[in-house]
């Protein structure tokens, strides 16, 4: 039951995408902003050469 409630909460805020490397994943086709705990992703995602994403960089508990 807890898992189902968590999924409903997450769905209310947006989409959750899983990939081996979000920097080269085609996420720009489904979203314009990304929340991440990855320093690498936070560095590269905003670059136009990659996804041009707006990035929220926080620790996992903060996200």
PDB file of C-alpha atoms in Angstrom:
ATOM      1  CA  UNK A   1       0.000   0.000   0.000  1.00  0.00           C
ATOM      2  CA  UNK A   2       2.800   2.428   0.834  1.00  0.00           C
ATOM      3  CA  UNK A   3       4.284   1.928  -2.629  1.00  0.00           C
ATOM      4  CA  UNK A   4       0.968   2.769  -4.278  1.00  0.00           C
ATOM      5  CA  UNK A   5       0.628   5.951  -2.222  1.00  0.00           C
ATOM      6  CA  UNK A   6       4.184   6.976  -3.089  1.00  0.00           C
ATOM      7  CA  UNK A   7       3.507   6.471  -6.800  1.00  0.00           C
ATOM      8  CA  UNK A   8       0.394   8.679  -6.591  1.00  0.00           C
ATOM      9  CA  UNK A   9       2.382  11.440  -4.897  1.00  0.00           C
ATOM     10  CA  UNK A  10       5.157  11.254  -7.480  1.00  0.00           C
ATOM     11  CA  UNK A  11       2.678  11.254 -10.364  1.00  0.00           C
ATOM     12  CA  UNK A  12       1.165  14.439  -8.946  1.00  0.00           C
ATOM     13  CA  UNK A  13       4.488  16.244  -9.372  1.00  0.00           C
ATOM     14  CA  UNK A  14       5.639  14.938 -12.739  1.00  0.00           C
ATOM     15  CA  UNK A  15       7.350  11.971 -14.323  1.00  0.00           C
ATOM     16  CA  UNK A  16      10.052   9.655 -13.035  1.00  0.00           C
ATOM     17  CA  UNK A  17      12.500   8.493 -15.691  1.00  0.00           C
ATOM     18  CA  UNK A  18      15.181   5.863 -15.216  1.00  0.00           C
ATOM     19  CA  UNK A  19      18.133   5.432 -17.556  1.00  0.00           C
ATOM     20  CA  UNK A  20      21.772   4.481 -17.270  1.00  0.00           C
ATOM     21  CA  UNK A  21      22.880   8.045 -18.081  1.00  0.00           C
ATOM     22  CA  UNK A  22      20.314  10.825 -18.078  1.00  0.00           C
ATOM     23  CA  UNK A  23      22.751  13.187 -19.797  1.00  0.00           C
ATOM     24  CA  UNK A  24      22.466  11.273 -23.082  1.00  0.00           C
ATOM     25  CA  UNK A  25      18.892  10.016 -22.621  1.00  0.00           C
ATOM     26  CA  UNK A  26      16.253  11.728 -24.804  1.00  0.00           C
ATOM     27  CA  UNK A  27      14.560  13.379 -21.808  1.00  0.00           C
ATOM     28  CA  UNK A  28      14.172  16.701 -23.589  1.00  0.00           C
ATOM     29  CA  UNK A  29      11.311  15.060 -25.487  1.00  0.00           C
ATOM     30  CA  UNK A  30       9.265  14.560 -22.284  1.00  0.00           C
ATOM     31  CA  UNK A  31      10.389  17.268 -19.841  1.00  0.00           C
ATOM     32  CA  UNK A  32      12.061  20.669 -19.650  1.00  0.00           C
ATOM     33  CA  UNK A  33      13.340  20.390 -16.079  1.00  0.00           C
ATOM     34  CA  UNK A  34      15.025  17.673 -14.039  1.00  0.00           C
ATOM     35  CA  UNK A  35      15.579  17.109 -10.313  1.00  0.00           C
ATOM     36  CA  UNK A  36      18.701  15.087  -9.582  1.00  0.00           C
ATOM     37  CA  UNK A  37      21.184  14.136  -6.879  1.00  0.00           C
ATOM     38  CA  UNK A  38      23.913  13.633  -9.484  1.00  0.00           C
ATOM     39  CA  UNK A  39      26.638  16.258  -9.773  1.00  0.00           C
ATOM     40  CA  UNK A  40      27.466  15.030 -13.267  1.00  0.00           C
ATOM     41  CA  UNK A  41      23.869  15.376 -14.411  1.00  0.00           C
ATOM     42  CA  UNK A  42      23.531  18.810 -12.783  1.00  0.00           C
ATOM     43  CA  UNK A  43      26.612  19.959 -14.693  1.00  0.00           C
ATOM     44  CA  UNK A  44      25.765  18.607 -18.133  1.00  0.00           C
ATOM     45  CA  UNK A  45      21.952  18.684 -18.361  1.00  0.00           C
ATOM     46  CA  UNK A  46      21.672  22.492 -18.693  1.00  0.00           C
ATOM     47  CA  UNK A  47      24.050  22.572 -21.663  1.00  0.00           C
ATOM     48  CA  UNK A  48      22.352  23.044 -25.041  1.00  0.00           C
ATOM     49  CA  UNK A  49      24.658  20.400 -26.529  1.00  0.00           C
ATOM     50  CA  UNK A  50      22.941  17.881 -24.262  1.00  0.00           C
ATOM     51  CA  UNK A  51      19.368  18.451 -23.069  1.00  0.00           C
ATOM     52  CA  UNK A  52      19.138  22.138 -22.193  1.00  0.00           C
ATOM     53  CA  UNK A  53      17.257  21.200 -19.017  1.00  0.00           C
ATOM     54  CA  UNK A  54      16.521  23.405 -16.019  1.00  0.00           C
ATOM     55  CA  UNK A  55      18.089  21.512 -13.109  1.00  0.00           C
ATOM     56  CA  UNK A  56      17.271  21.230  -9.413  1.00  0.00           C
ATOM     57  CA  UNK A  57      20.320  19.697  -7.700  1.00  0.00           C
ATOM     58  CA  UNK A  58      19.687  18.392  -4.188  1.00  0.00           C
ATOM     59  CA  UNK A  59      20.519  15.404  -1.993  1.00  0.00           C
ATOM     60  CA  UNK A  60      18.194  12.409  -2.251  1.00  0.00           C
ATOM     61  CA  UNK A  61      16.371  13.187   1.029  1.00  0.00           C
ATOM     62  CA  UNK A  62      15.839  16.796  -0.111  1.00  0.00           C
ATOM     63  CA  UNK A  63      14.312  15.664  -3.391  1.00  0.00           C
TER      64      UNK A  63
END
